[in-house]
Amino acid sequence: MTKQQIEKLADLLPPFAATLYLDMIPEFQEGYASYVYQTPKQDIQKRRIKQLTKNFERLLDTPSFYVMPVTRKTAEQLLADKGLAYHLLSTVAANQVFAAAVNEDQTLFQVLRNGARVAFVILQEKGEFLEMTLGILETVTENEVPAAIVEAVQTYLLADMQEKLPSLSIMVSQESSKLFYQEQGFVLLAKGCKPGNENDSDVCQLVKYFSKP
């Protein structure tokens, strides 16, 4: 019944709101459909749809970014998706790290923009650093979104780990990626670049210090 409710709700929303709604992850789609149709009273349903429309309209002007874990089932489904591709600003080998994390049953996170998945995050402690693998999805086209994704992850980590948060480390190879992360407050470590594989650019380690190093 939930699938039918999702389709019904999308049909009743204005086009802009329906597009935003159908781009959301299934958990959010189901949650909104349940909210609207948990009552059989049509007048209440209409009021709730009207309120949702207002809420979605605000998201057009002020996008919402949210970080949450990926369920095991979802991770396996995404791993099987051969069409999944990553943005050039993703960290090194994001697809391989994601696959290994799923196979090893590690905790994965996703970044949502207005309820739609825009990136994956894998965090691993590596010595004094917390290494972040960030896979920004290729579907991200707006120039300002990658920076907002990085900020959302940092905000999540600061709230979750507070004073225990170690310095955040990333590995990049593209010059454009290196410049992008430096703009987000990351610094290139001294001797932080190593030759990549044959025909590949150097792989560089950048670090974001949340307190003085």
mmCIF file of C-alpha atoms in Angstrom:
data_model
loop_
_atom_site.group_PDB
_atom_site.id
_atom_site.type_symbol
_atom_site.label_atom_id
_atom_site.label_comp_id
_atom_site.label_asym_id
_atom_site.label_seq_id
_atom_site.Cartn_x
_atom_site.Cartn_y
_atom_site.Cartn_z
ATOM 1 C CA MET A 1 0.000 0.000 0.000
ATOM 2 C CA THR A 2 2.877 2.358 0.741
ATOM 3 C CA LYS A 3 4.005 2.460 -2.920
ATOM 4 C CA GLN A 4 0.487 3.392 -3.979
ATOM 5 C CA GLN A 5 0.370 6.064 -1.277
ATOM 6 C CA ILE A 6 3.693 7.509 -2.469
ATOM 7 C CA GLU A 7 2.423 7.693 -6.058
ATOM 8 C CA LYS A 8 -0.872 9.189 -4.909
ATOM 9 C CA LEU A 9 0.849 11.834 -2.791
ATOM 10 C CA ALA A 10 3.191 12.757 -5.657
ATOM 11 C CA ASP A 11 0.188 13.229 -7.957
ATOM 12 C CA LEU A 12 -1.438 15.598 -5.472
ATOM 13 C CA LEU A 13 1.650 17.763 -4.948
ATOM 14 C CA PRO A 14 2.543 20.692 -7.239
ATOM 15 C CA PRO A 15 5.110 19.693 -9.917
ATOM 16 C CA PHE A 16 8.109 21.250 -8.122
ATOM 17 C CA ALA A 17 7.167 19.547 -4.844
ATOM 18 C CA ALA A 18 6.472 16.211 -6.534
ATOM 19 C CA THR A 19 9.907 16.253 -8.173
ATOM 20 C CA LEU A 20 11.601 17.030 -4.864
ATOM 21 C CA TYR A 21 9.563 14.345 -3.097
ATOM 22 C CA LEU A 22 10.284 11.601 -5.627
ATOM 23 C CA ASP A 23 14.021 12.377 -5.514
ATOM 24 C CA MET A 24 14.098 11.610 -1.785
ATOM 25 C CA ILE A 25 15.383 8.340 -0.366
ATOM 26 C CA PRO A 26 12.648 5.687 0.121
ATOM 27 C CA GLU A 27 12.617 6.101 3.912
ATOM 28 C CA PHE A 28 11.660 9.761 3.563
ATOM 29 C CA GLN A 29 9.074 9.073 0.860
ATOM 30 C CA GLU A 30 7.429 6.457 3.056
ATOM 31 C CA GLY A 31 7.555 8.730 6.095
ATOM 32 C CA TYR A 32 5.770 11.596 4.364
ATOM 33 C CA ALA A 33 3.179 9.262 2.824
ATOM 34 C CA SER A 34 2.503 7.731 6.235
ATOM 35 C CA TYR A 35 2.159 11.212 7.754
ATOM 36 C CA VAL A 36 -0.462 12.239 5.197
ATOM 37 C CA TYR A 37 -2.453 9.019 5.017
ATOM 38 C CA GLN A 38 -2.360 7.834 8.619
ATOM 39 C CA THR A 39 -5.758 9.510 8.926
ATOM 40 C CA PRO A 40 -8.720 8.548 6.709
ATOM 41 C CA LYS A 41 -10.143 12.086 6.925
ATOM 42 C CA GLN A 42 -9.636 13.787 3.568
ATOM 43 C CA ASP A 43 -9.819 17.316 4.964
ATOM 44 C CA ILE A 44 -6.886 16.554 7.279
ATOM 45 C CA GLN A 45 -5.004 14.903 4.420
ATOM 46 C CA LYS A 46 -5.461 18.034 2.302
ATOM 47 C CA ARG A 47 -4.182 20.257 5.113
ATOM 48 C CA ARG A 48 -1.121 18.071 5.549
ATOM 49 C CA ILE A 49 -0.390 18.098 1.822
ATOM 50 C CA LYS A 50 -0.697 21.883 1.847
ATOM 51 C CA GLN A 51 1.765 22.085 4.749
ATOM 52 C CA LEU A 52 4.190 19.734 3.002
ATOM 53 C CA THR A 53 4.039 21.921 -0.092
ATOM 54 C CA LYS A 54 4.996 24.956 1.984
ATOM 55 C CA ASN A 55 7.849 23.051 3.616
ATOM 56 C CA PHE A 56 9.170 21.829 0.266
ATOM 57 C CA GLU A 57 8.942 25.337 -1.173
ATOM 58 C CA ARG A 58 11.223 26.600 1.606
ATOM 59 C CA LEU A 59 13.759 23.932 0.691
ATOM 60 C CA LEU A 60 14.094 25.459 -2.772
ATOM 61 C CA ASP A 61 15.443 28.668 -1.222
ATOM 62 C CA THR A 62 17.257 27.119 1.742
ATOM 63 C CA PRO A 63 18.365 23.545 1.007
ATOM 64 C CA SER A 64 18.639 21.183 3.960
ATOM 65 C CA PHE A 65 21.688 18.917 4.353
ATOM 66 C CA TYR A 66 21.579 15.914 6.645
ATOM 67 C CA VAL A 67 24.025 13.097 7.441
ATOM 68 C CA MET A 68 22.745 9.662 8.452
ATOM 69 C CA PRO A 69 23.928 6.028 8.375
ATOM 70 C CA VAL A 70 23.222 3.801 5.389
ATOM 71 C CA THR A 71 21.373 0.577 6.184
ATOM 72 C CA ARG A 72 23.029 -2.702 5.254
ATOM 73 C CA LYS A 73 20.253 -3.504 2.777
ATOM 74 C CA THR A 74 20.555 -0.138 1.045
ATOM 75 C CA ALA A 75 24.353 -0.378 0.915
ATOM 76 C CA GLU A 76 24.165 -3.772 -0.806
ATOM 77 C CA GLN A 77 21.596 -2.480 -3.297
ATOM 78 C CA LEU A 78 23.779 0.505 -4.140
ATOM 79 C CA LEU A 79 26.861 -1.670 -4.493
ATOM 80 C CA ALA A 80 24.995 -3.724 -7.097
ATOM 81 C CA ASP A 81 24.084 -0.551 -9.022
ATOM 82 C CA LYS A 82 26.568 -0.546 -11.898
ATOM 83 C CA GLY A 83 25.397 2.903 -12.964
ATOM 84 C CA LEU A 84 26.607 4.569 -9.767
ATOM 85 C CA ALA A 85 29.219 7.186 -10.698
ATOM 86 C CA TYR A 86 31.168 9.752 -8.722
ATOM 87 C CA HIS A 87 31.893 13.457 -9.091
ATOM 88 C CA LEU A 88 35.438 14.613 -9.913
ATOM 89 C CA LEU A 89 35.698 16.224 -6.459
ATOM 90 C CA SER A 90 35.354 12.872 -4.726
ATOM 91 C CA THR A 91 38.343 11.583 -2.790
ATOM 92 C CA VAL A 92 40.711 8.961 -4.219
ATOM 93 C CA ALA A 93 39.247 5.521 -5.023
ATOM 94 C CA ALA A 94 35.868 6.341 -3.485
ATOM 95 C CA ASN A 95 34.150 3.520 -5.370
ATOM 96 C CA GLN A 96 36.686 0.887 -4.243
ATOM 97 C CA VAL A 97 36.597 2.058 -0.625
ATOM 98 C CA PHE A 98 32.790 2.024 -0.695
ATOM 99 C CA ALA A 99 32.735 -1.536 -2.063
ATOM 100 C CA ALA A 100 35.234 -2.737 0.546
ATOM 101 C CA ALA A 101 33.272 -1.067 3.342
ATOM 102 C CA VAL A 102 30.060 -2.793 2.246
ATOM 103 C CA ASN A 103 31.743 -6.189 1.930
ATOM 104 C CA GLU A 104 33.361 -5.803 5.362
ATOM 105 C CA ASP A 105 30.091 -4.593 6.918
ATOM 106 C CA GLN A 106 31.578 -1.276 8.028
ATOM 107 C CA THR A 107 29.436 1.697 8.983
ATOM 108 C CA LEU A 108 28.705 3.939 6.030
ATOM 109 C CA PHE A 109 27.072 7.335 6.016
ATOM 110 C CA GLN A 110 25.118 9.206 3.393
ATOM 111 C CA VAL A 111 24.666 12.927 2.906
ATOM 112 C CA LEU A 112 21.176 14.033 1.941
ATOM 113 C CA ARG A 113 20.217 17.294 0.278
ATOM 114 C CA ASN A 114 16.508 17.966 0.706
ATOM 115 C CA GLY A 115 16.109 14.266 1.424
ATOM 116 C CA ALA A 116 17.895 13.146 -1.759
ATOM 117 C CA ARG A 117 21.163 11.227 -1.551
ATOM 118 C CA VAL A 118 24.105 13.294 -2.836
ATOM 119 C CA ALA A 119 27.168 11.627 -1.283
ATOM 120 C CA PHE A 120 28.577 8.716 0.682
ATOM 121 C CA VAL A 121 31.036 8.965 3.548
ATOM 122 C CA ILE A 122 33.334 6.312 5.009
ATOM 123 C CA LEU A 123 35.347 7.193 8.122
ATOM 124 C CA GLN A 124 38.381 5.193 9.251
ATOM 125 C CA GLU A 125 40.857 5.920 12.024
ATOM 126 C CA LYS A 126 44.369 6.043 10.577
ATOM 127 C CA GLY A 127 46.899 6.838 13.283
ATOM 128 C CA GLU A 128 46.445 10.405 14.478
ATOM 129 C CA PHE A 129 43.900 11.166 11.756
ATOM 130 C CA LEU A 130 40.308 10.292 10.984
ATOM 131 C CA GLU A 131 40.470 9.521 7.276
ATOM 132 C CA MET A 132 37.397 10.474 5.293
ATOM 133 C CA THR A 133 36.508 8.894 1.988
ATOM 134 C CA LEU A 134 33.907 11.094 0.333
ATOM 135 C CA GLY A 135 32.044 9.875 -2.723
ATOM 136 C CA ILE A 136 30.064 12.767 -4.174
ATOM 137 C CA LEU A 137 27.527 11.431 -6.654
ATOM 138 C CA GLU A 138 27.873 12.445 -10.289
ATOM 139 C CA THR A 139 24.266 13.623 -10.243
ATOM 140 C CA VAL A 140 25.386 16.664 -8.229
ATOM 141 C CA THR A 141 25.534 19.501 -10.749
ATOM 142 C CA GLU A 142 25.190 22.691 -8.710
ATOM 143 C CA ASN A 143 28.586 24.284 -8.052
ATOM 144 C CA GLU A 144 27.819 25.150 -4.433
ATOM 145 C CA VAL A 145 26.685 21.672 -3.360
ATOM 146 C CA PRO A 146 30.090 19.935 -2.874
ATOM 147 C CA ALA A 147 31.190 22.598 -0.378
ATOM 148 C CA ALA A 148 27.879 22.259 1.467
ATOM 149 C CA ILE A 149 28.376 18.480 1.593
ATOM 150 C CA VAL A 150 31.803 18.853 3.211
ATOM 151 C CA GLU A 151 30.400 21.373 5.689
ATOM 152 C CA ALA A 152 27.517 19.035 6.564
ATOM 153 C CA VAL A 153 29.932 16.181 7.311
ATOM 154 C CA GLN A 154 32.115 18.412 9.478
ATOM 155 C CA THR A 155 29.074 19.699 11.370
ATOM 156 C CA TYR A 156 27.913 16.129 11.961
ATOM 157 C CA LEU A 157 31.319 15.047 13.242
ATOM 158 C CA LEU A 158 31.690 18.038 15.537
ATOM 159 C CA ALA A 159 28.256 17.403 17.037
ATOM 160 C CA ASP A 160 28.795 13.649 17.356
ATOM 161 C CA MET A 161 32.377 13.509 18.618
ATOM 162 C CA GLN A 162 32.729 16.989 20.116
ATOM 163 C CA GLU A 163 36.142 17.501 21.729
ATOM 164 C CA LYS A 164 37.332 13.980 20.892
ATOM 165 C CA LEU A 165 37.355 14.678 17.163
ATOM 166 C CA PRO A 166 40.816 14.070 15.687
ATOM 167 C CA SER A 167 42.071 15.913 12.642
ATOM 168 C CA LEU A 168 40.208 14.979 9.465
ATOM 169 C CA SER A 169 42.294 13.583 6.610
ATOM 170 C CA ILE A 170 41.476 13.072 2.927
ATOM 171 C CA MET A 171 43.341 11.712 -0.092
ATOM 172 C CA VAL A 172 42.964 13.394 -3.496
ATOM 173 C CA SER A 173 44.729 13.192 -6.829
ATOM 174 C CA GLN A 174 43.161 15.788 -9.102
ATOM 175 C CA GLU A 175 44.546 19.312 -8.940
ATOM 176 C CA SER A 176 40.998 20.679 -8.974
ATOM 177 C CA SER A 177 40.151 18.465 -5.990
ATOM 178 C CA LYS A 178 43.211 19.627 -4.084
ATOM 179 C CA LEU A 179 42.294 23.276 -4.634
ATOM 180 C CA PHE A 180 38.669 22.619 -3.701
ATOM 181 C CA TYR A 181 39.498 21.018 -0.351
ATOM 182 C CA GLN A 182 42.031 23.714 0.436
ATOM 183 C CA GLU A 183 39.197 26.200 -0.021
ATOM 184 C CA GLN A 184 37.268 24.192 2.595
ATOM 185 C CA GLY A 185 40.056 24.663 5.152
ATOM 186 C CA PHE A 186 42.173 21.573 4.483
ATOM 187 C CA VAL A 187 45.945 21.976 4.308
ATOM 188 C CA LEU A 188 48.431 19.957 2.306
ATOM 189 C CA LEU A 189 50.778 17.987 4.530
ATOM 190 C CA ALA A 190 54.494 18.467 4.051
ATOM 191 C CA LYS A 191 55.666 15.575 1.878
ATOM 192 C CA GLY A 192 51.997 14.643 1.654
ATOM 193 C CA CYS A 193 52.061 13.747 -2.048
ATOM 194 C CA LYS A 194 53.141 10.405 -3.458
ATOM 195 C CA PRO A 195 53.319 9.206 -7.063
ATOM 196 C CA GLY A 196 50.110 7.531 -8.176
ATOM 197 C CA ASN A 197 49.831 4.482 -10.364
ATOM 198 C CA GLU A 198 51.194 4.608 -13.899
ATOM 199 C CA ASN A 199 49.646 7.510 -15.865
ATOM 200 C CA ASP A 200 47.899 8.776 -12.699
ATOM 201 C CA SER A 201 48.434 12.077 -10.909
ATOM 202 C CA ASP A 202 50.168 12.263 -7.543
ATOM 203 C CA VAL A 203 48.027 11.254 -4.583
ATOM 204 C CA CYS A 204 48.074 13.959 -1.910
ATOM 205 C CA GLN A 205 47.005 13.930 1.726
ATOM 206 C CA LEU A 206 45.243 17.003 3.063
ATOM 207 C CA VAL A 207 44.192 17.555 6.664
ATOM 208 C CA LYS A 208 41.588 19.697 8.385
ATOM 209 C CA TYR A 209 42.688 20.612 11.908
ATOM 210 C CA PHE A 210 39.797 21.242 14.271
ATOM 211 C CA SER A 211 42.242 22.436 16.890
ATOM 212 C CA LYS A 212 45.845 23.547 16.710
ATOM 213 C CA PRO A 213 48.058 20.724 15.405
#
